[in-house]
Tab-separated table of C-alpha atoms in Angstrom:
chain	number	residue	atom	x	y	z
A	889	MET	CA	-42.913	40.940	79.090
A	890	TRP	CA	-40.174	42.092	76.801
A	891	PRO	CA	-36.792	40.576	77.493
A	892	GLY	CA	-35.236	43.965	76.974
A	893	ASP	CA	-37.397	45.635	79.629
A	894	ALA	CA	-34.539	45.746	82.092
A	895	VAL	CA	-32.466	47.883	79.756
A	896	ASP	CA	-33.010	51.557	80.252
A	897	GLY	CA	-34.206	53.388	77.190
A	898	GLU	CA	-32.314	56.476	76.200
A	899	MET	CA	-35.120	58.672	77.400
A	900	ARG	CA	-35.020	57.488	80.961
A	901	ARG	CA	-31.585	58.902	81.495
A	902	HIS	CA	-32.704	62.400	80.686
A	903	PRO	CA	-34.258	64.630	83.300
A	904	ARG	CA	-37.905	65.236	82.560
A	905	THR	CA	-38.724	68.434	80.789
A	906	PRO	CA	-42.206	69.577	81.779
A	907	VAL	CA	-44.736	69.632	78.952
A	908	PRO	CA	-48.365	70.696	79.148
A	909	PRO	CA	-50.907	68.001	79.902
A	910	LEU	CA	-52.683	66.273	77.054
A	911	ASP	CA	-56.373	65.500	77.186
A	912	PRO	CA	-57.280	61.912	76.275
A	913	ALA	CA	-59.375	62.844	73.242
A	914	THR	CA	-56.537	64.823	71.666
A	915	ALA	CA	-54.129	62.038	72.503
A	916	GLU	CA	-56.311	59.542	70.672
A	917	ARG	CA	-56.568	61.838	67.676
A	918	ILE	CA	-52.797	62.220	67.591
A	919	LEU	CA	-52.454	58.439	67.698
A	920	ASP	CA	-55.041	58.086	64.950
A	921	GLY	CA	-53.157	60.588	62.822
A	922	THR	CA	-56.314	62.634	62.326
A	923	VAL	CA	-55.053	65.901	63.757
A	924	HIS	CA	-52.875	68.592	62.235
A	925	GLU	CA	-49.832	69.762	64.118
A	926	ASP	CA	-51.304	73.267	64.385
A	927	ASP	CA	-54.278	71.915	66.289
A	928	VAL	CA	-52.455	70.329	69.198
A	929	PRO	CA	-51.226	71.932	72.419
A	930	PRO	CA	-47.797	73.548	72.162
A	931	GLY	CA	-45.145	71.006	72.991
A	932	TYR	CA	-46.900	68.279	71.006
A	933	ARG	CA	-46.335	69.598	67.499
A	934	ASP	CA	-43.055	67.764	67.140
A	935	VAL	CA	-44.745	64.633	68.412
A	936	VAL	CA	-47.311	64.883	65.626
A	937	ARG	CA	-44.518	65.372	63.121
A	938	VAL	CA	-42.526	62.415	64.428
A	939	LEU	CA	-45.535	60.126	64.408
A	940	ALA	CA	-46.408	61.199	60.872
A	941	SER	CA	-42.889	60.287	59.770
A	942	ALA	CA	-43.120	56.962	61.539
A	943	ALA	CA	-46.440	56.203	59.894
A	944	ALA	CA	-45.361	57.313	56.429
A	945	SER	CA	-44.511	54.596	53.966
A	946	PRO	CA	-41.091	55.429	52.620
A	947	SER	CA	-41.187	55.241	48.852
A	948	LEU	CA	-38.184	52.977	49.172
A	949	VAL	CA	-39.810	49.567	48.974
A	950	PRO	CA	-37.396	46.888	50.105
A	951	PRO	CA	-36.961	44.684	47.070
A	952	VAL	CA	-37.428	41.382	48.815
A	953	GLU	CA	-40.663	40.825	47.012
A	954	ALA	CA	-39.436	38.026	44.795
A	955	ALA	CA	-38.161	36.197	47.840
A	956	THR	CA	-41.432	36.579	49.666
A	957	LEU	CA	-43.312	35.417	46.603
A	958	ALA	CA	-41.063	32.395	46.358
A	959	THR	CA	-41.891	31.624	49.968
A	960	PHE	CA	-45.546	31.999	49.172
A	961	ARG	CA	-45.159	29.813	46.118
A	962	SER	CA	-43.505	27.030	48.059
A	963	GLY	CA	-46.279	27.197	50.604
A	964	HIS	CA	-48.962	26.894	47.980
A	965	ARG	CA	-47.600	24.462	45.463
A	966	PRO	CA	-50.162	21.705	45.709
A	967	VAL	CA	-48.147	18.495	45.559
A	968	ASP	CA	-44.496	18.498	46.401
A	969	ALA	CA	-43.810	21.722	48.270
A	970	PRO	CA	-45.161	20.940	51.750
A	971	ARG	CA	-42.973	17.924	52.207
A	972	ARG	CA	-39.918	19.634	50.838
A	973	ARG	CA	-40.429	22.610	53.059
A	974	SER	CA	-40.985	20.611	56.213
A	975	VAL	CA	-37.795	18.659	55.657
A	976	LEU	CA	-35.911	21.831	54.896
A	977	SER	CA	-37.360	23.597	57.910
A	978	LYS	CA	-36.211	20.835	60.190
A	979	LEU	CA	-32.760	20.907	58.744
A	980	LEU	CA	-32.222	24.588	58.460
A	981	GLY	CA	-34.817	26.495	60.413
A	982	ALA	CA	-37.073	29.133	59.063
A	983	LYS	CA	-34.455	31.792	58.689
A	984	ALA	CA	-32.209	29.574	56.654
A	985	VAL	CA	-35.131	28.591	54.474
A	986	ALA	CA	-35.829	32.233	53.857
A	987	ALA	CA	-32.192	32.785	52.993
A	988	ALA	CA	-32.157	29.812	50.663
A	989	VAL	CA	-35.311	31.058	49.049
A	990	LEU	CA	-33.716	34.450	48.575
A	991	GLY	CA	-30.665	32.953	46.988
A	992	THR	CA	-32.058	30.319	44.723
A	993	ALA	CA	-35.762	29.858	44.495
A	994	ALA	CA	-36.616	33.318	43.265
A	995	VAL	CA	-34.141	33.105	40.449
A	996	GLY	CA	-34.461	29.375	39.993
A	997	THR	CA	-38.194	29.327	39.766
A	998	ALA	CA	-38.219	32.167	37.307
A	999	ALA	CA	-35.613	30.260	35.377
A	1000	ALA	CA	-37.646	27.093	35.561
A	1001	ALA	CA	-40.655	29.032	34.384
A	1002	ALA	CA	-38.661	30.425	31.511
A	1003	THR	CA	-37.561	27.004	30.361
A	1004	GLY	CA	-40.992	25.565	30.840
A	1005	THR	CA	-39.895	22.960	33.380
A	1006	LEU	CA	-42.446	23.738	36.064
A	1007	PRO	CA	-45.643	21.747	36.385
A	1008	ASP	CA	-48.481	23.284	34.387
A	1009	ALA	CA	-50.204	25.063	37.250
A	1010	ALA	CA	-46.980	26.473	38.604
A	1011	GLN	CA	-45.911	27.409	35.094
A	1012	ALA	CA	-49.069	29.396	34.571
A	1013	LYS	CA	-48.662	31.154	37.908
A	1014	ALA	CA	-45.026	31.874	37.384
A	1015	HIS	CA	-45.755	33.362	34.002
A	1016	HIS	CA	-48.535	35.315	35.560
A	1017	ILE	CA	-46.350	36.877	38.216
A	1018	VAL	CA	-43.357	37.345	35.968
A	1019	ALA	CA	-45.604	39.048	33.463
A	1020	ALA	CA	-46.879	41.355	36.162
A	1021	VAL	CA	-43.494	42.592	37.283
A	1022	PRO	CA	-41.916	44.897	34.675
A	1023	ASP	CA	-43.172	48.444	34.732
A	1024	ALA	CA	-41.307	49.615	31.683
A	1025	LYS	CA	-42.443	47.979	28.501
A	1026	PRO	CA	-39.285	46.951	26.721
A	1027	ALA	CA	-39.478	47.144	22.973
A	1028	GLY	CA	-37.474	45.702	20.136
A	1029	HIS	CA	-35.343	42.708	19.506
A	1030	GLY	CA	-33.839	42.229	22.918
A	1031	ALA	CA	-37.246	42.238	24.504
A	1032	ALA	CA	-38.663	39.400	22.450
A	1033	ALA	CA	-38.529	36.923	25.279
A	1034	VAL	CA	-40.091	39.336	27.731
A	1035	THR	CA	-42.924	40.362	25.502
A	1036	SER	CA	-43.695	36.848	24.392
A	1037	ARG	CA	-43.955	35.866	28.015
A	1038	THR	CA	-46.297	38.718	28.666
A	1039	ARG	CA	-48.492	37.596	25.861
A	1040	GLY	CA	-48.390	33.992	27.002
A	1041	GLY	CA	-49.194	34.828	30.603
A	1042	ALA	CA	-52.467	35.808	32.142
A	1043	GLY	CA	-51.967	39.381	31.001
A	1044	ALA	CA	-50.061	42.177	32.655
A	1045	SER	CA	-52.818	44.613	31.841
A	1046	ASP	CA	-55.151	42.938	34.327
A	1047	HIS	CA	-53.151	44.404	37.163
A	1048	PRO	CA	-51.059	47.472	37.854
A	1049	ALA	CA	-47.367	46.862	37.279
A	1050	LEU	CA	-45.060	46.486	40.233
A	1051	PRO	CA	-42.713	49.457	40.108
A	1052	GLY	CA	-38.991	49.783	40.557
A	1053	VAL	CA	-37.527	47.717	37.746
A	1054	ALA	CA	-35.828	50.720	36.190
A	1055	GLY	CA	-34.251	51.609	39.522
A	1056	LEU	CA	-33.078	48.065	40.063
A	1057	CYS	CA	-31.560	48.052	36.599
A	1058	GLN	CA	-29.727	51.226	37.389
A	1059	ALA	CA	-28.388	49.754	40.612
A	1060	TYR	CA	-27.457	46.570	38.791
A	1061	GLY	CA	-25.551	48.499	36.153
A	1062	SER	CA	-23.681	50.640	38.665
A	1063	GLY	CA	-22.605	47.772	40.919
A	1064	ASN	CA	-18.894	47.345	41.340
A	1065	GLY	CA	-17.020	44.249	40.408
A	1066	GLY	CA	-18.063	40.660	40.441
A	1067	GLU	CA	-19.774	38.463	37.985
A	1068	ASN	CA	-23.496	38.787	37.556
A	1069	GLY	CA	-23.915	35.732	39.709
A	1070	ASN	CA	-22.349	37.438	42.697
A	1071	ARG	CA	-24.599	40.392	42.400
A	1072	LEU	CA	-27.594	38.165	42.196
A	1073	ASP	CA	-26.770	36.745	45.587
A	1074	ALA	CA	-28.021	40.029	46.942
A	1075	THR	CA	-31.707	39.727	47.593
A	1076	ALA	CA	-32.264	42.993	45.834
A	1077	PHE	CA	-31.827	41.357	42.493
A	1078	GLY	CA	-34.040	38.351	42.910
A	1079	ARG	CA	-36.897	40.447	41.683
A	1080	LEU	CA	-34.915	41.780	38.786
A	1081	ALA	CA	-33.995	38.259	37.778
A	1082	ALA	CA	-37.641	37.278	37.949
A	1083	ALA	CA	-38.573	40.207	35.762
A	1084	ALA	CA	-35.817	39.471	33.289
A	1085	GLY	CA	-36.743	35.814	33.083
A	1086	GLY	CA	-33.501	34.482	34.488
A	1087	ALA	CA	-30.289	35.583	36.084
A	1088	GLY	CA	-28.385	35.468	32.826
A	1089	LYS	CA	-30.896	37.751	31.152
A	1090	ILE	CA	-30.659	40.749	33.408
A	1091	ALA	CA	-28.114	42.668	31.367
A	1092	PRO	CA	-29.991	42.533	28.058
A	1093	TYR	CA	-33.275	43.014	29.879
A	1094	CYS	CA	-32.036	46.138	31.605
A	1095	ARG	CA	-30.635	47.399	28.339
A	1096	THR	CA	-34.065	47.127	26.764
A	1097	VAL	CA	-35.684	48.757	29.786
A	1098	ALA	CA	-33.272	51.662	29.529
A	1099	ALA	CA	-33.636	51.830	25.762
A	1100	SER	CA	-37.401	51.818	25.859
A	1101	ALA	CA	-37.321	54.516	28.506
A	1102	SER	CA	-35.109	56.832	26.481
A	1103	HIS	CA	-35.837	55.780	22.872
A	1104	PRO	CA	-39.237	54.137	22.758
A	1105	ALA	CA	-38.888	52.980	19.180
A	1106	GLY	CA	-35.178	52.696	18.644
A	1107	SER	CA	-33.918	49.882	20.798
A	1108	ALA	CA	-33.744	47.236	18.114
A	1109	ALA	CA	-31.013	49.000	16.199
A	1110	GLY	CA	-29.158	49.611	19.435
A	1111	GLY	CA	-29.302	45.911	20.217
A	1112	LYS	CA	-27.705	45.006	16.896
A	1113	ASP	CA	-24.951	47.522	17.438
A	1114	LEU	CA	-24.189	46.123	20.838
A	1115	SER	CA	-24.020	42.546	19.644
A	1116	GLY	CA	-21.599	43.716	16.957
A	1117	ALA	CA	-19.563	45.493	19.591
A	1118	CYS	CA	-19.651	42.393	21.745
A	1119	ARG	CA	-18.374	40.203	18.914
A	1120	SER	CA	-15.564	42.611	18.312
A	1121	TRP	CA	-14.769	42.734	22.030
A	1122	GLN	CA	-14.782	38.949	22.293
A	1123	ALA	CA	-12.539	38.591	19.249
A	1124	ALA	CA	-10.066	41.050	20.728
A	1125	ASP	CA	-10.273	39.340	24.086
A	1126	LYS	CA	-9.623	35.951	22.525
A	1127	ASP	CA	-6.570	37.209	20.652
A	1128	GLY	CA	-5.278	39.029	23.692
A	1129	ARG	CA	-5.561	42.398	21.973
A	1130	ALA	CA	-6.977	45.552	23.472
A	1131	PRO	CA	-10.433	46.210	22.044
A	1132	ALA	CA	-11.102	49.397	20.109
A	1133	ALA	CA	-11.586	52.320	22.456
A	1134	ALA	CA	-15.031	53.144	21.107
A	1135	VAL	CA	-16.178	49.559	21.523
A	1136	LEU	CA	-14.773	49.410	25.018
A	1137	ALA	CA	-16.391	52.674	26.057
A	1138	ARG	CA	-19.710	51.681	24.669
A	1139	LEU	CA	-19.730	48.243	26.262
A	1140	THR	CA	-18.477	49.571	29.566
A	1141	THR	CA	-21.448	51.886	29.669
A	1142	ALA	CA	-23.900	49.244	28.558
A	1143	ALA	CA	-22.613	46.553	30.893
A	1144	GLY	CA	-22.193	48.893	33.815
A	1145	GLY	CA	-18.450	48.450	34.200
A	1146	ALA	CA	-15.429	47.124	32.371
A	1147	ASP	CA	-15.338	43.955	34.408
A	1148	ALA	CA	-18.978	43.253	33.601
A	1149	ILE	CA	-18.453	43.210	29.839
A	1150	ARG	CA	-17.656	39.538	29.601
A	1151	PRO	CA	-20.870	38.202	31.175
A	1152	TYR	CA	-22.813	41.003	29.559
A	1153	CYS	CA	-21.643	40.069	26.090
A	1154	VAL	CA	-22.259	36.400	26.719
A	1155	ALA	CA	-25.824	37.311	27.575
A	1156	VAL	CA	-26.226	39.708	24.671
A	1157	LEU	CA	-24.901	37.263	22.088
A	1158	LYS	CA	-26.826	34.385	23.567
A	1159	GLU	CA	-29.943	36.451	23.189
A	1160	ASP	CA	-28.957	37.565	19.727
A	1161	LYS	CA	-28.330	34.088	18.396
A	1162	GLY	CA	-31.369	32.542	19.966
A	1163	PRO	CA	-31.634	28.899	20.965
A	1164	SER	CA	-29.033	27.617	18.559
A	1165	ALA	CA	-26.291	29.702	20.104
A	1166	ASP	CA	-23.198	28.292	21.642
A	1167	ARG	CA	-23.426	28.275	25.391
A	1168	PRO	CA	-20.022	28.088	26.940
A	1169	SER	CA	-21.494	28.827	30.342
A	1170	ALA	CA	-23.596	25.712	30.017
A	1171	ALA	CA	-27.292	25.186	30.041
A	1172	PRO	CA	-28.333	22.198	32.135
A	1173	SER	CA	-27.631	19.100	30.083
A	1174	GLU	CA	-30.976	17.553	30.965
A	1175	SER	CA	-32.714	20.514	29.392
A	1176	PRO	CA	-35.624	19.216	27.350
A	1177	ARG	CA	-34.859	21.541	24.431
A	1178	GLY	CA	-31.140	21.045	24.296
A	1179	ASN	CA	-31.441	19.234	20.977
A	1180	ALA	CA	-33.876	21.543	19.271
A	1181	PRO	CA	-31.749	24.261	17.742
A	1182	THR	CA	-34.198	25.082	14.971
A	1183	ALA	CA	-37.308	25.548	17.060
A	1184	PRO	CA	-38.977	28.865	16.248
A	1185	PRO	CA	-38.817	31.464	19.006
A	1186	GLY	CA	-41.698	33.111	20.749
A	1187	ASN	CA	-44.332	30.389	20.623
A	1188	GLY	CA	-45.535	30.907	24.136
A	1189	HIS	CA	-42.683	29.153	25.852
A	1190	ASP	CA	-39.418	30.939	25.830
A	1191	GLN	CA	-36.786	29.246	23.796
A	1192	GLY	CA	-33.886	31.567	23.850
A	1193	ASP	CA	-33.390	32.416	27.459
A	1194	ARG	CA	-31.798	29.406	28.975
A	1195	PRO	CA	-30.775	30.483	32.452
A	1196	SER	CA	-27.186	30.460	33.536
A	1197	HIS	CA	-28.323	29.207	36.931
A	1198	PRO	CA	-29.710	25.716	36.865
A	1199	ALA	CA	-33.269	25.243	38.001
A	1200	PRO	CA	-33.710	23.953	41.540
A	1201	PRO	CA	-33.870	20.177	41.738
A	1202	THR	CA	-37.270	18.603	41.563
A	1203	PRO	CA	-38.017	16.958	44.897
A	1204	ARG	CA	-38.390	13.227	44.726
A	1205	GLY	CA	-40.007	10.568	46.862
B	371	MET	CA	-54.952	49.815	53.488
B	372	ILE	CA	-56.340	47.995	50.456
B	373	GLY	CA	-60.007	48.679	51.139
B	374	ALA	CA	-62.895	47.219	49.201
B	375	GLY	CA	-60.808	44.838	47.113
B	376	PHE	CA	-59.221	43.181	50.114
B	377	GLY	CA	-61.563	40.208	50.301
B	378	GLY	CA	-60.936	39.362	46.656
B	379	TYR	CA	-57.169	39.579	47.001
B	380	LEU	CA	-57.273	37.471	50.139
B	381	ALA	CA	-59.392	34.803	48.462
B	382	ASP	CA	-57.129	34.784	45.406
B	383	ALA	CA	-54.027	34.599	47.561
B	384	ARG	CA	-55.535	31.657	49.400
B	385	ASP	CA	-56.051	29.975	46.031
B	386	GLY	CA	-52.377	30.432	45.308
B	387	ASP	CA	-52.493	33.592	43.199
B	388	GLU	CA	-49.097	35.162	43.664
B	389	TYR	CA	-50.159	38.513	42.352
B	390	ALA	CA	-52.876	38.756	44.977
B	391	PHE	CA	-50.404	37.789	47.667
B	392	ALA	CA	-47.986	40.417	46.370
B	393	VAL	CA	-50.717	43.012	46.771
B	394	LEU	CA	-51.248	42.020	50.402
B	395	TRP	CA	-47.515	41.989	50.994
B	396	ARG	CA	-46.867	45.335	49.417
B	397	ASP	CA	-49.658	46.917	51.378
B	398	LEU	CA	-48.616	45.647	54.773
B	399	ASN	CA	-44.898	44.936	54.693
B	400	PRO	CA	-43.702	48.557	54.991
B	401	ALA	CA	-45.722	49.046	58.171
B	402	LEU	CA	-44.613	45.662	59.436
B	403	LEU	CA	-40.971	46.589	58.947
B	404	ARG	CA	-41.415	49.919	60.686
B	405	PHE	CA	-43.138	48.230	63.604
B	406	LEU	CA	-40.332	45.703	63.875
B	407	ARG	CA	-37.740	48.461	63.739
B	408	VAL	CA	-39.330	49.817	66.893
B	409	VAL	CA	-39.710	46.594	68.837
B	410	ALA	CA	-36.818	44.517	67.432
B	411	PRO	CA	-34.482	46.955	65.694
B	412	ALA	CA	-31.542	44.628	65.206
B	413	THR	CA	-33.472	41.834	63.548
B	414	ALA	CA	-36.352	43.649	61.876
B	415	GLU	CA	-35.850	42.295	58.380
B	416	ASP	CA	-35.172	38.722	59.435
B	417	THR	CA	-38.170	38.811	61.688
B	418	ALA	CA	-40.347	40.223	58.908
B	419	ALA	CA	-39.319	37.306	56.686
B	420	GLU	CA	-40.316	34.889	59.437
B	421	VAL	CA	-43.629	36.648	59.873
B	422	TRP	CA	-44.440	36.289	56.182
B	423	LEU	CA	-43.378	32.664	56.228
B	424	GLU	CA	-45.871	32.081	59.011
B	425	VAL	CA	-48.523	34.108	57.195
B	426	CYS	CA	-48.004	31.973	54.087
B	427	ARG	CA	-48.461	28.858	56.162
B	428	GLY	CA	-51.516	30.105	57.956
B	429	LEU	CA	-53.258	31.843	55.074
B	430	ASP	CA	-55.591	28.926	54.421
B	431	ARG	CA	-56.777	28.936	57.999
B	432	PHE	CA	-57.216	32.690	58.316
B	433	ARG	CA	-60.790	33.983	58.349
B	434	GLY	CA	-61.597	37.642	58.626
B	435	ASP	CA	-61.578	41.074	57.069
B	436	GLU	CA	-58.730	43.475	56.422
B	437	ALA	CA	-58.608	44.765	59.995
B	438	GLY	CA	-58.532	41.185	61.184
B	439	PHE	CA	-55.755	40.396	58.751
B	440	ARG	CA	-53.664	43.316	59.980
B	441	SER	CA	-54.290	42.306	63.577
B	442	TRP	CA	-53.248	38.773	62.810
B	443	VAL	CA	-50.070	39.782	60.971
B	444	PHE	CA	-49.039	42.124	63.781
B	445	THR	CA	-49.866	39.504	66.394
B	446	VAL	CA	-47.508	37.136	64.619
B	447	ALA	CA	-44.956	39.930	64.297
B	448	ARG	CA	-45.059	40.695	68.000
B	449	MET	CA	-44.582	37.043	68.927
B	450	ARG	CA	-41.702	36.623	66.512
B	451	ALA	CA	-40.127	39.843	67.807
B	452	ILE	CA	-40.352	38.587	71.386
B	453	ASP	CA	-38.770	35.315	70.276
B	454	ALA	CA	-36.005	37.242	68.564
B	455	ALA	CA	-35.383	39.353	71.656
B	456	ARG	CA	-35.281	36.234	73.853
B	457	GLN	CA	-32.866	34.577	71.523
B	458	ALA	CA	-30.681	37.654	71.547
B	459	ALA	CA	-30.741	37.658	75.372
B	460	ARG	CA	-29.734	34.005	75.470
B	461	ARG	CA	-26.976	34.333	72.954
B	462	PRO	CA	-25.853	37.918	73.011
B	463	VAL	CA	-24.432	39.091	69.735
B	464	ARG	CA	-23.884	42.591	68.543
B	465	PRO	CA	-25.714	42.749	65.266
B	466	LEU	CA	-25.378	45.856	63.201
B	467	PRO	CA	-28.620	47.835	63.267
B	468	PRO	CA	-30.130	48.104	59.801
B	469	ASP	CA	-29.747	51.867	59.792
B	470	GLN	CA	-25.990	51.468	59.885
B	471	LEU	CA	-25.950	49.306	56.798
B	472	PRO	CA	-25.790	50.801	53.345
B	473	ASP	CA	-29.226	51.263	51.883
B	474	ARG	CA	-30.577	48.964	49.287
B	475	PRO	CA	-30.686	50.079	45.660
B	476	ALA	CA	-32.746	53.202	45.444
B	477	ALA	CA	-36.034	53.862	43.743
B	478	ASP	CA	-36.642	56.499	41.130
B	479	ASP	CA	-35.940	59.474	43.395
B	480	PRO	CA	-32.964	58.462	45.519
B	481	ALA	CA	-32.436	61.883	47.096
B	482	GLY	CA	-36.049	62.335	48.109
B	483	ALA	CA	-36.261	58.759	49.277
B	484	ALA	CA	-33.122	59.212	51.377
B	485	VAL	CA	-34.479	62.283	53.144
B	486	GLU	CA	-37.773	60.569	53.696
B	487	ALA	CA	-36.131	57.393	54.891
B	488	GLN	CA	-33.922	59.380	57.229
B	489	ALA	CA	-36.924	61.128	58.768
B	490	THR	CA	-38.667	57.789	59.135
B	491	ARG	CA	-35.617	56.187	60.709
B	492	GLU	CA	-35.259	58.978	63.220
B	493	ALA	CA	-38.927	58.814	64.073
B	494	LEU	CA	-38.761	55.059	64.578
B	495	ALA	CA	-35.654	55.408	66.723
B	496	LEU	CA	-37.439	57.962	68.903
B	497	ILE	CA	-40.374	55.646	69.427
B	498	ALA	CA	-38.042	52.730	70.035
B	499	ALA	CA	-36.325	54.683	72.812
B	500	LEU	CA	-39.579	54.787	74.809
B	501	PRO	CA	-40.045	52.232	77.561
B	502	PRO	CA	-40.814	48.979	75.695
B	503	ASP	CA	-44.461	48.650	76.713
B	504	GLN	CA	-45.163	52.216	75.603
B	505	ALA	CA	-43.135	51.855	72.402
B	506	GLU	CA	-45.075	48.753	71.487
B	507	VAL	CA	-48.548	50.235	71.834
B	508	VAL	CA	-47.573	53.531	70.190
B	509	ALA	CA	-46.099	51.609	67.246
B	510	LEU	CA	-49.170	49.404	66.918
B	511	ARG	CA	-51.520	52.370	67.118
B	512	VAL	CA	-49.575	54.675	64.787
B	513	ILE	CA	-47.655	52.413	62.415
B	514	ALA	CA	-49.930	49.404	62.200
B	515	GLY	CA	-52.980	51.669	62.234
B	516	LEU	CA	-54.875	49.545	64.745
B	517	ASP	CA	-57.300	50.890	67.326
B	518	ALA	CA	-56.960	50.514	71.077
B	519	ALA	CA	-59.168	47.431	71.223
B	520	GLN	CA	-57.220	45.645	68.494
B	521	VAL	CA	-53.920	46.587	70.098
B	522	GLY	CA	-55.260	45.321	73.430
B	523	GLU	CA	-55.970	41.926	71.872
B	524	ILE	CA	-52.497	41.741	70.412
B	525	VAL	CA	-50.590	42.693	73.544
B	526	GLY	CA	-52.957	40.987	75.982
B	527	LYS	CA	-54.066	44.149	77.778
B	528	ARG	CA	-57.364	45.934	78.246
B	529	PRO	CA	-58.103	48.780	75.815
B	530	GLY	CA	-58.030	51.226	78.740
B	531	THR	CA	-54.544	50.090	79.663
B	532	VAL	CA	-53.472	50.455	76.043
B	533	ARG	CA	-54.755	54.032	76.010
B	534	VAL	CA	-52.925	54.895	79.214
B	535	LEU	CA	-49.688	53.423	77.917
B	536	ALA	CA	-50.025	55.196	74.574
B	537	HIS	CA	-50.791	58.538	76.218
B	538	ARG	CA	-47.798	58.168	78.509
B	539	GLY	CA	-45.745	57.393	75.431
B	540	LEU	CA	-46.883	60.589	73.736
B	541	ARG	CA	-46.042	62.604	76.841
B	542	ARG	CA	-42.652	61.007	77.072
B	543	LEU	CA	-42.003	61.754	73.423
B	544	ALA	CA	-43.028	65.372	73.909
B	545	GLU	CA	-40.716	65.674	76.907
B	546	HIS	CA	-37.860	64.176	75.034
B	547	LEU	CA	-38.369	66.377	71.979
B	548	ALA	CA	-38.650	69.479	74.154
B	549	GLU	CA	-35.445	68.463	75.884
B	550	ARG	CA	-33.729	67.986	72.567
B	551	THR	CA	-34.768	71.259	71.056
B	552	GLY	CA	-34.062	73.111	74.302
B	553	VAL	CA	-37.496	74.722	74.477
């Protein structure tokens, strides 16, 4: 039945060590996991232990949730998804679709949701799921986009939060090298991007998560300080000077590494300035709100968090 | 297991509610991955992604309760794992087993999670080293939490045959562990 049946398992090469017989009822109870290791014949205690380990859910949940949800989403979008997926499947095969979904759709759809470019139904769902993700409640200035989305969505309080955002933030901050975009290629961060509301928002989002975890009420002041530090860093960088040591140390910590300061500060200042900010890293030019610099923030759709990754193309015809 | 709320989550997921689908996924995916690490160790994560893709596609057509849902998901998983093994036999590659790759970013208690994950990995490797037909039924009984009749439907064998295979698997495990510890 199994193609690998011809290959000898490791155990077959060992000489048999005699163990006491096992009556069928006890065997079934061992398989059901309803027996304690003290209640089985000697020789089977380790078996009970091994099976318990095999049956235990490691607390380490593989963070491919956003990718799976994107797959789900594409399978349930009423109008355009089925055709797009069938074409893609033919071209790439299921595995490649999954990979593409990991790479782009999770981030892209969250981004599209953030900019309000999804169809209404999808927008509502995306807000719903994005609102359900963060388990730490960020507070203060930097969290404005996140909290406004939570309010606009179907309500995070309806459901238990999906855990692990703080851990992902930590991993994101401690990653070595690379621009944020490179890190986001790892599937691990699709979920983080979804929670943050876009790939470009992870750094400020994680800062607010960390701040709200350690200083529940004090993150707003911290955000101002960091944007000041970022301005000073950018000015020094522009002039080719070395930034002040205190600024550098602070931003290195906040960004998770010296080489992450540049994208981090771009994100922080973008957030700080809101929708009228300069965007050297380019929002999509077809963005519907590109010409609305004075629109008030936080009116249900998120104005300030233009993603640095463009939204996936809308399928046509 | 989700329990009493399962029917509601399933119905919501069928209506396109991503949260409900996430609940189903979070409940079942860890067991699915562990099962696949036994029967298709080199491709467990890829295969799991394919399984969920197929589940997404077939969700509208699925009718049944939670036990039925688990049976269905593991039926799909077994078929995809066999496909993966066939493909590997046709085009032999030497993929790196997942346990040799660096772990993904850790949860809140990395040290505890690492110990736990290590114990789980070793346990799965022990089961995987059983003869394949025994490994499969032991994994479905223990990891997927299915009974002998459900496992029989998935693997196409009578429940009695499933029991015999599973009991032989337990004996083999006991022999191997006794050998290892030198008792």
